[in-house]
mmCIF file of C-alpha atoms in Angstrom:
data_model
loop_
_atom_site.group_PDB
_atom_site.id
_atom_site.type_symbol
_atom_site.label_atom_id
_atom_site.label_comp_id
_atom_site.label_asym_id
_atom_site.label_seq_id
_atom_site.Cartn_x
_atom_site.Cartn_y
_atom_site.Cartn_z
ATOM 1 C CA UNK A 30 -9.179 12.301 -10.255
ATOM 2 C CA UNK A 31 -11.200 11.207 -7.277
ATOM 3 C CA UNK A 32 -13.446 8.350 -6.304
ATOM 4 C CA UNK A 33 -13.150 4.679 -5.545
ATOM 5 C CA UNK A 34 -10.583 2.516 -7.344
ATOM 6 C CA UNK A 35 -13.075 -0.328 -7.800
ATOM 7 C CA UNK A 36 -15.237 1.832 -10.033
ATOM 8 C CA UNK A 37 -12.215 2.869 -12.075
ATOM 9 C CA UNK A 38 -10.624 -0.511 -12.726
ATOM 10 C CA UNK A 39 -13.760 -2.682 -13.057
ATOM 11 C CA UNK A 40 -14.955 -1.263 -16.403
ATOM 12 C CA UNK A 41 -11.658 -2.100 -18.115
ATOM 13 C CA UNK A 42 -12.523 -5.814 -18.220
ATOM 14 C CA UNK A 43 -10.440 -7.224 -21.064
ATOM 15 C CA UNK A 44 -7.662 -4.651 -20.586
ATOM 16 C CA UNK A 45 -6.656 -6.542 -17.425
ATOM 17 C CA UNK A 46 -4.536 -8.835 -19.603
ATOM 18 C CA UNK A 47 -2.656 -6.063 -21.416
ATOM 19 C CA UNK A 48 -2.135 -3.296 -18.850
ATOM 20 C CA UNK A 49 1.538 -2.923 -17.847
ATOM 21 C CA UNK A 50 1.515 0.346 -15.881
ATOM 22 C CA UNK A 51 -1.168 1.591 -13.515
ATOM 23 C CA UNK A 52 -0.086 4.948 -12.140
ATOM 24 C CA UNK A 53 -2.689 6.723 -10.051
ATOM 25 C CA UNK A 54 -0.417 8.730 -7.780
ATOM 26 C CA UNK A 55 -1.326 12.141 -6.340
ATOM 27 C CA UNK A 56 -5.065 11.990 -6.807
ATOM 28 C CA UNK A 57 -7.969 11.916 -4.415
ATOM 29 C CA UNK A 58 -8.819 8.218 -4.593
ATOM 30 C CA UNK A 59 -10.156 6.660 -1.428
ATOM 31 C CA UNK A 60 -11.688 3.440 -0.225
ATOM 32 C CA UNK A 61 -10.415 -0.099 -0.061
ATOM 33 C CA UNK A 62 -8.147 -1.573 -2.693
ATOM 34 C CA UNK A 63 -10.122 -4.161 -4.673
ATOM 35 C CA UNK A 64 -9.003 -7.763 -4.384
ATOM 36 C CA UNK A 65 -9.230 -8.116 -8.159
ATOM 37 C CA UNK A 66 -5.998 -6.098 -8.525
ATOM 38 C CA UNK A 67 -4.411 -9.540 -8.834
ATOM 39 C CA UNK A 68 -6.172 -9.976 -12.182
ATOM 40 C CA UNK A 69 -3.843 -7.473 -13.886
ATOM 41 C CA UNK A 70 -1.608 -10.367 -14.928
ATOM 42 C CA UNK A 71 0.907 -8.345 -16.987
ATOM 43 C CA UNK A 72 1.144 -5.359 -14.647
ATOM 44 C CA UNK A 73 4.765 -4.250 -14.170
ATOM 45 C CA UNK A 74 4.282 -1.019 -12.203
ATOM 46 C CA UNK A 75 1.577 -0.129 -9.722
ATOM 47 C CA UNK A 76 1.753 3.329 -8.155
ATOM 48 C CA UNK A 77 -1.144 4.395 -5.954
ATOM 49 C CA UNK A 78 0.907 6.764 -3.804
ATOM 50 C CA UNK A 79 -0.360 10.037 -2.342
ATOM 51 C CA UNK A 80 -4.054 9.107 -2.185
ATOM 52 C CA UNK A 81 -6.434 8.220 0.649
ATOM 53 C CA UNK A 82 -6.729 4.460 0.277
ATOM 54 C CA UNK A 83 -7.424 2.635 3.534
ATOM 55 C CA UNK A 84 -7.832 -0.932 4.665
ATOM 56 C CA UNK A 85 -5.765 -3.936 3.734
ATOM 57 C CA UNK A 86 -3.287 -4.421 0.937
ATOM 58 C CA UNK A 87 -5.022 -7.293 -0.910
ATOM 59 C CA UNK A 88 -3.209 -10.620 -0.865
ATOM 60 C CA UNK A 89 -4.047 -11.007 -4.578
ATOM 61 C CA UNK A 90 -1.164 -8.605 -5.228
ATOM 62 C CA UNK A 91 1.072 -11.676 -4.902
ATOM 63 C CA UNK A 92 -0.339 -12.952 -8.208
ATOM 64 C CA UNK A 93 1.202 -10.042 -10.150
ATOM 65 C CA UNK A 94 4.163 -12.109 -11.289
ATOM 66 C CA UNK A 95 5.528 -9.405 -13.640
ATOM 67 C CA UNK A 96 5.371 -6.605 -11.060
ATOM 68 C CA UNK A 97 8.670 -4.682 -10.878
ATOM 69 C CA UNK A 98 7.527 -1.673 -8.848
ATOM 70 C CA UNK A 99 4.913 -1.275 -6.120
ATOM 71 C CA UNK A 100 4.369 2.122 -4.512
ATOM 72 C CA UNK A 101 1.645 2.629 -1.892
ATOM 73 C CA UNK A 102 3.394 5.550 -0.170
ATOM 74 C CA UNK A 103 1.347 8.048 1.830
ATOM 75 C CA UNK A 104 -2.047 6.413 2.062
ATOM 76 C CA UNK A 105 -3.930 5.071 5.069
ATOM 77 C CA UNK A 106 -3.422 1.374 4.403
ATOM 78 C CA UNK A 107 -3.402 -0.728 7.548
ATOM 79 C CA UNK A 108 -3.389 -4.281 8.788
ATOM 80 C CA UNK A 109 -0.576 -6.691 8.165
ATOM 81 C CA UNK A 110 1.493 -6.859 5.022
ATOM 82 C CA UNK A 111 0.398 -9.938 3.048
ATOM 83 C CA UNK A 112 2.878 -12.828 2.853
ATOM 84 C CA UNK A 113 2.041 -13.067 -0.850
ATOM 85 C CA UNK A 114 4.365 -10.103 -1.514
ATOM 86 C CA UNK A 115 7.197 -12.587 -1.076
ATOM 87 C CA UNK A 116 6.146 -14.279 -4.338
ATOM 88 C CA UNK A 117 6.927 -11.246 -6.523
ATOM 89 C CA UNK A 118 10.207 -12.509 -7.973
ATOM 90 C CA UNK A 119 10.593 -9.607 -10.430
ATOM 91 C CA UNK A 120 9.966 -6.870 -7.829
ATOM 92 C CA UNK A 121 12.759 -4.255 -7.786
ATOM 93 C CA UNK A 122 11.176 -1.432 -5.763
ATOM 94 C CA UNK A 123 8.802 -1.799 -2.832
ATOM 95 C CA UNK A 124 7.530 1.373 -1.159
ATOM 96 C CA UNK A 125 5.018 0.811 1.642
ATOM 97 C CA UNK A 126 6.052 3.916 3.573
ATOM 98 C CA UNK A 127 3.777 6.431 5.292
ATOM 99 C CA UNK A 128 0.884 4.065 5.912
ATOM 100 C CA UNK A 129 -0.385 2.401 9.078
ATOM 101 C CA UNK A 130 0.742 -1.189 8.580
ATOM 102 C CA UNK A 131 1.006 -3.310 11.719
ATOM 103 C CA UNK A 132 2.377 -6.677 12.702
ATOM 104 C CA UNK A 133 5.429 -8.690 11.818
ATOM 105 C CA UNK A 134 7.439 -8.789 8.626
ATOM 106 C CA UNK A 135 9.134 -12.182 8.333
ATOM 107 C CA UNK A 136 11.578 -13.844 5.948
ATOM 108 C CA UNK A 137 8.547 -15.222 4.108
ATOM 109 C CA UNK A 138 7.682 -11.659 3.021
ATOM 110 C CA UNK A 139 10.976 -11.580 1.109
ATOM 111 C CA UNK A 140 11.145 -15.237 -0.003
ATOM 112 C CA UNK A 141 11.527 -14.756 -3.777
ATOM 113 C CA UNK A 142 12.467 -11.063 -3.993
ATOM 114 C CA UNK A 143 15.845 -11.711 -5.635
ATOM 115 C CA UNK A 144 15.742 -8.491 -7.682
ATOM 116 C CA UNK A 145 14.662 -6.135 -4.894
ATOM 117 C CA UNK A 146 17.049 -3.178 -4.612
ATOM 118 C CA UNK A 147 14.851 -0.485 -2.996
ATOM 119 C CA UNK A 148 12.835 -1.050 0.186
ATOM 120 C CA UNK A 149 10.908 1.715 1.938
ATOM 121 C CA UNK A 150 8.898 0.838 5.047
ATOM 122 C CA UNK A 151 9.063 3.909 7.293
ATOM 123 C CA UNK A 152 7.360 5.260 9.275
ATOM 124 C CA UNK A 153 4.945 2.404 9.941
ATOM 125 C CA UNK A 154 5.491 2.640 13.692
ATOM 126 C CA UNK A 155 3.643 -0.576 14.576
ATOM 127 C CA UNK A 156 5.569 -2.708 12.092
ATOM 128 C CA UNK A 157 8.248 -5.131 13.311
ATOM 129 C CA UNK A 158 11.007 -6.618 11.141
ATOM 130 C CA UNK A 159 11.361 -10.049 12.721
ATOM 131 C CA UNK A 160 13.958 -12.084 10.848
ATOM 132 C CA UNK A 161 16.716 -14.298 12.161
ATOM 133 C CA UNK A 162 19.951 -12.449 12.878
ATOM 134 C CA UNK A 163 21.707 -15.022 10.651
ATOM 135 C CA UNK A 164 19.229 -14.781 7.767
ATOM 136 C CA UNK A 165 20.717 -13.718 4.443
ATOM 137 C CA UNK A 166 18.114 -12.144 2.145
ATOM 138 C CA UNK A 167 17.920 -13.165 -1.525
ATOM 139 C CA UNK A 168 18.486 -9.529 -2.605
ATOM 140 C CA UNK A 169 21.095 -6.752 -2.430
ATOM 141 C CA UNK A 170 19.595 -3.374 -1.542
ATOM 142 C CA UNK A 171 20.959 -0.080 -2.796
ATOM 143 C CA UNK A 172 18.417 1.878 -0.719
ATOM 144 C CA UNK A 173 16.487 1.079 2.440
ATOM 145 C CA UNK A 174 14.391 3.293 4.726
ATOM 146 C CA UNK A 175 13.112 1.784 7.950
ATOM 147 C CA UNK A 176 12.851 4.724 10.373
ATOM 148 C CA UNK A 177 10.441 3.956 13.234
ATOM 149 C CA UNK A 178 10.351 0.252 12.370
ATOM 150 C CA UNK A 179 11.051 -2.070 15.263
ATOM 151 C CA UNK A 180 13.805 -4.580 14.502
ATOM 152 C CA UNK A 181 14.264 -7.683 16.547
ATOM 153 C CA UNK A 182 14.470 -9.567 18.665
ATOM 154 C CA UNK A 183 18.060 -9.551 17.352
ATOM 155 C CA UNK A 184 19.557 -7.129 14.864
ATOM 156 C CA UNK A 185 19.967 -8.860 11.459
ATOM 157 C CA UNK A 186 23.604 -9.055 10.390
ATOM 158 C CA UNK A 187 22.764 -8.292 6.749
ATOM 159 C CA UNK A 188 21.647 -4.792 7.737
ATOM 160 C CA UNK A 189 25.187 -4.057 8.930
ATOM 161 C CA UNK A 190 26.557 -4.542 5.443
#
């Protein structure tokens, strides 16, 4: 498949309330991600990896309260990661790797991610993990990839365990 995601998801209208999995990986989609992604209220898995999406990750993604997996790997997404991701209390896997995200990732980005066990951020070379060295996250990770991510100003103690 190829084209713009807005033209694909807009015609579904009433399906927004029932859709649980939206898997569009390894296609030729391009363009910006539509802000109305947040309208997929029952969405549990969103995989848009291996496409050519660019621009910002819409903050409306934080309204997907049932989301358990988010994979944006290997696109051209840029800008800062929205704070609203920290509201996804059911999120188990977050893969934002191989994009061009910039800016700081704070404790607020992880505020309610109690179920998170996989976190992939690398290599977003202009991304900085800036959390207190004493901060204890609400999750226990089984897998984390942060190559090329700047960490600081102090190294978080939780990463040592």
